[in-house]
Amino acid sequence: MGLPRGEAPRRPDCPGRESPSPAASATPSATPEEQPVDEDEERGRTVSPEPVVPETTRAPEPEPEPEPEPEPEYEPEPEPEPEPAPHYANCDAARAAGAAPVHVGEPGYGRHLDRDGDGVGCET
């Protein structure tokens, strides 16, 4: 079983090595100018191209609106403490303050200023 003279033994193509004979390649390679022909086109059949389905991309979800800051709770200003009602030790102090005569319900009235009990203190 020898080979005819002048022929080298054939090996499967190894990557990185050229085959011994360029005519011995089994698959013809297509060049950029030469496109492979579809069998259906050779037979005259009309082949419609496969529909191109565009990739659907979702629109980015809108960012949620920031929660509004809560309205500050209305806190009424504290009522100022009422000034302490004037207390007059006697009618001379009431007269010196310009408060005499002092009537019942007015600031500074006291029973000790009303000698006769008629509701008017320091009347004289």
GROMACS .gro file of C-alpha atoms in nm:
model
  124
    1MET     CA    1   0.000   0.000   0.000
    2GLY     CA    2   0.217   0.270  -0.106
    3LEU     CA    3   0.151   0.609  -0.245
    4PRO     CA    4   0.227   0.691  -0.602
    5ARG     CA    5   0.557   0.855  -0.646
    6GLY     CA    6   0.569   1.228  -0.578
    7GLU     CA    7   0.256   1.245  -0.360
    8ALA     CA    8   0.273   1.331   0.005
    9PRO     CA    9   0.049   1.156   0.253
   10ARG     CA   10  -0.269   1.351   0.325
   11ARG     CA   11  -0.344   1.465   0.679
   12PRO     CA   12  -0.646   1.641   0.815
   13ASP     CA   13  -0.597   2.014   0.808
   14CYS     CA   14  -0.429   2.141   1.118
   15PRO     CA   15  -0.498   2.490   1.240
   16GLY     CA   16  -0.224   2.726   1.143
   17ARG     CA   17  -0.099   2.504   0.856
   18GLU     CA   18  -0.196   2.539   0.498
   19SER     CA   19  -0.324   2.232   0.322
   20PRO     CA   20  -0.073   2.080   0.080
   21SER     CA   21  -0.281   2.167  -0.222
   22PRO     CA   22  -0.507   2.472  -0.250
   23ALA     CA   23  -0.731   2.287  -0.495
   24ALA     CA   24  -0.797   2.015  -0.243
   25SER     CA   25  -1.021   2.222  -0.015
   26ALA     CA   26  -1.363   2.065   0.023
   27THR     CA   27  -1.573   2.375   0.084
   28PRO     CA   28  -1.551   2.668  -0.152
   29SER     CA   29  -1.515   2.995   0.036
   30ALA     CA   30  -1.732   3.287  -0.061
   31THR     CA   31  -1.556   3.604  -0.154
   32PRO     CA   32  -1.705   3.943  -0.070
   33GLU     CA   33  -1.825   3.987  -0.432
   34GLU     CA   34  -1.964   3.633  -0.455
   35GLN     CA   35  -2.265   3.545  -0.238
   36PRO     CA   36  -2.385   3.187  -0.191
   37VAL     CA   37  -2.700   3.113  -0.386
   38ASP     CA   38  -3.010   2.985  -0.207
   39GLU     CA   39  -3.154   2.664  -0.350
   40ASP     CA   40  -3.506   2.811  -0.362
   41GLU     CA   41  -3.381   3.105  -0.567
   42GLU     CA   42  -3.213   2.865  -0.809
   43ARG     CA   43  -3.541   2.685  -0.865
   44GLY     CA   44  -3.726   3.013  -0.931
   45ARG     CA   45  -3.933   3.017  -0.617
   46THR     CA   46  -4.011   3.351  -0.466
   47VAL     CA   47  -3.872   3.373  -0.122
   48SER     CA   48  -3.994   3.650   0.098
   49PRO     CA   49  -3.742   3.774   0.347
   50GLU     CA   50  -3.800   3.687   0.706
   51PRO     CA   51  -3.979   3.971   0.880
   52VAL     CA   52  -3.750   4.184   1.084
   53VAL     CA   53  -3.880   4.206   1.434
   54PRO     CA   54  -3.750   4.519   1.599
   55GLU     CA   55  -3.621   4.468   1.945
   56THR     CA   56  -3.864   4.613   2.189
   57THR     CA   57  -3.711   4.819   2.456
   58ARG     CA   58  -3.903   4.946   2.750
   59ALA     CA   59  -3.904   5.312   2.807
   60PRO     CA   60  -3.737   5.388   3.136
   61GLU     CA   61  -3.989   5.415   3.412
   62PRO     CA   62  -4.031   5.770   3.529
   63GLU     CA   63  -3.872   5.840   3.860
   64PRO     CA   64  -4.130   5.862   4.135
   65GLU     CA   65  -4.207   6.211   4.245
   66PRO     CA   66  -4.056   6.289   4.579
   67GLU     CA   67  -4.304   6.287   4.858
   68PRO     CA   68  -4.397   6.640   4.952
   69GLU     CA   69  -4.272   6.752   5.285
   70PRO     CA   70  -4.553   6.755   5.536
   71GLU     CA   71  -4.696   7.093   5.611
   72PRO     CA   72  -4.575   7.216   5.944
   73GLU     CA   73  -4.845   7.175   6.199
   74TYR     CA   74  -4.994   7.501   6.303
   75GLU     CA   75  -4.900   7.572   6.656
   76PRO     CA   76  -5.059   7.886   6.786
   77GLU     CA   77  -4.829   8.112   6.971
   78PRO     CA   78  -4.874   8.060   7.338
   79GLU     CA   79  -5.083   8.328   7.495
   80PRO     CA   80  -4.873   8.553   7.703
   81GLU     CA   81  -4.925   8.501   8.069
   82PRO     CA   82  -5.150   8.770   8.201
   83GLU     CA   83  -4.973   9.022   8.406
   84PRO     CA   84  -5.049   8.965   8.764
   85ALA     CA   85  -5.329   9.183   8.880
   86PRO     CA   86  -5.204   9.478   9.073
   87HIS     CA   87  -5.245   9.448   9.441
   88TYR     CA   88  -5.273   9.759   9.639
   89ALA     CA   89  -5.188   9.731  10.003
   90ASN     CA   90  -5.407  10.032  10.086
   91CYS     CA   91  -5.588  10.324   9.927
   92ASP     CA   92  -5.278  10.545   9.939
   93ALA     CA   93  -5.098  10.290   9.709
   94ALA     CA   94  -5.403  10.275   9.478
   95ARG     CA   95  -5.417  10.656   9.457
   96ALA     CA   96  -5.039  10.676   9.392
   97ALA     CA   97  -5.081  10.431   9.101
   98GLY     CA   98  -5.370  10.638   8.964
   99ALA     CA   99  -5.615  10.350   9.012
  100ALA     CA  100  -5.850  10.503   9.275
  101PRO     CA  101  -6.143  10.460   9.286
  102VAL     CA  102  -6.127  10.083   9.222
  103HIS     CA  103  -6.452   9.905   9.126
  104VAL     CA  104  -6.548   9.540   9.169
  105GLY     CA  105  -6.412   9.339   8.869
  106GLU     CA  106  -6.133   9.584   8.797
  107PRO     CA  107  -5.772   9.477   8.849
  108GLY     CA  108  -5.652   9.577   9.194
  109TYR     CA  109  -5.993   9.579   9.367
  110GLY     CA  110  -5.987   9.414   9.703
  111ARG     CA  111  -6.246   9.398   9.983
  112HIS     CA  112  -5.991   9.554  10.215
  113LEU     CA  113  -6.011   9.872  10.001
  114ASP     CA  114  -6.393   9.890  10.017
  115ARG     CA  115  -6.489  10.002  10.366
  116ASP     CA  116  -6.862  10.026  10.318
  117GLY     CA  117  -6.892   9.713  10.087
  118ASP     CA  118  -7.072   9.892   9.804
  119GLY     CA  119  -6.830   9.763   9.531
  120VAL     CA  120  -6.622  10.078   9.508
  121GLY     CA  121  -6.290  10.092   9.692
  122CYS     CA  122  -6.090  10.398   9.783
  123GLU     CA  123  -6.379  10.630   9.705
  124THR     CA  124  -6.272  10.920   9.918
   0.00000   0.00000   0.00000
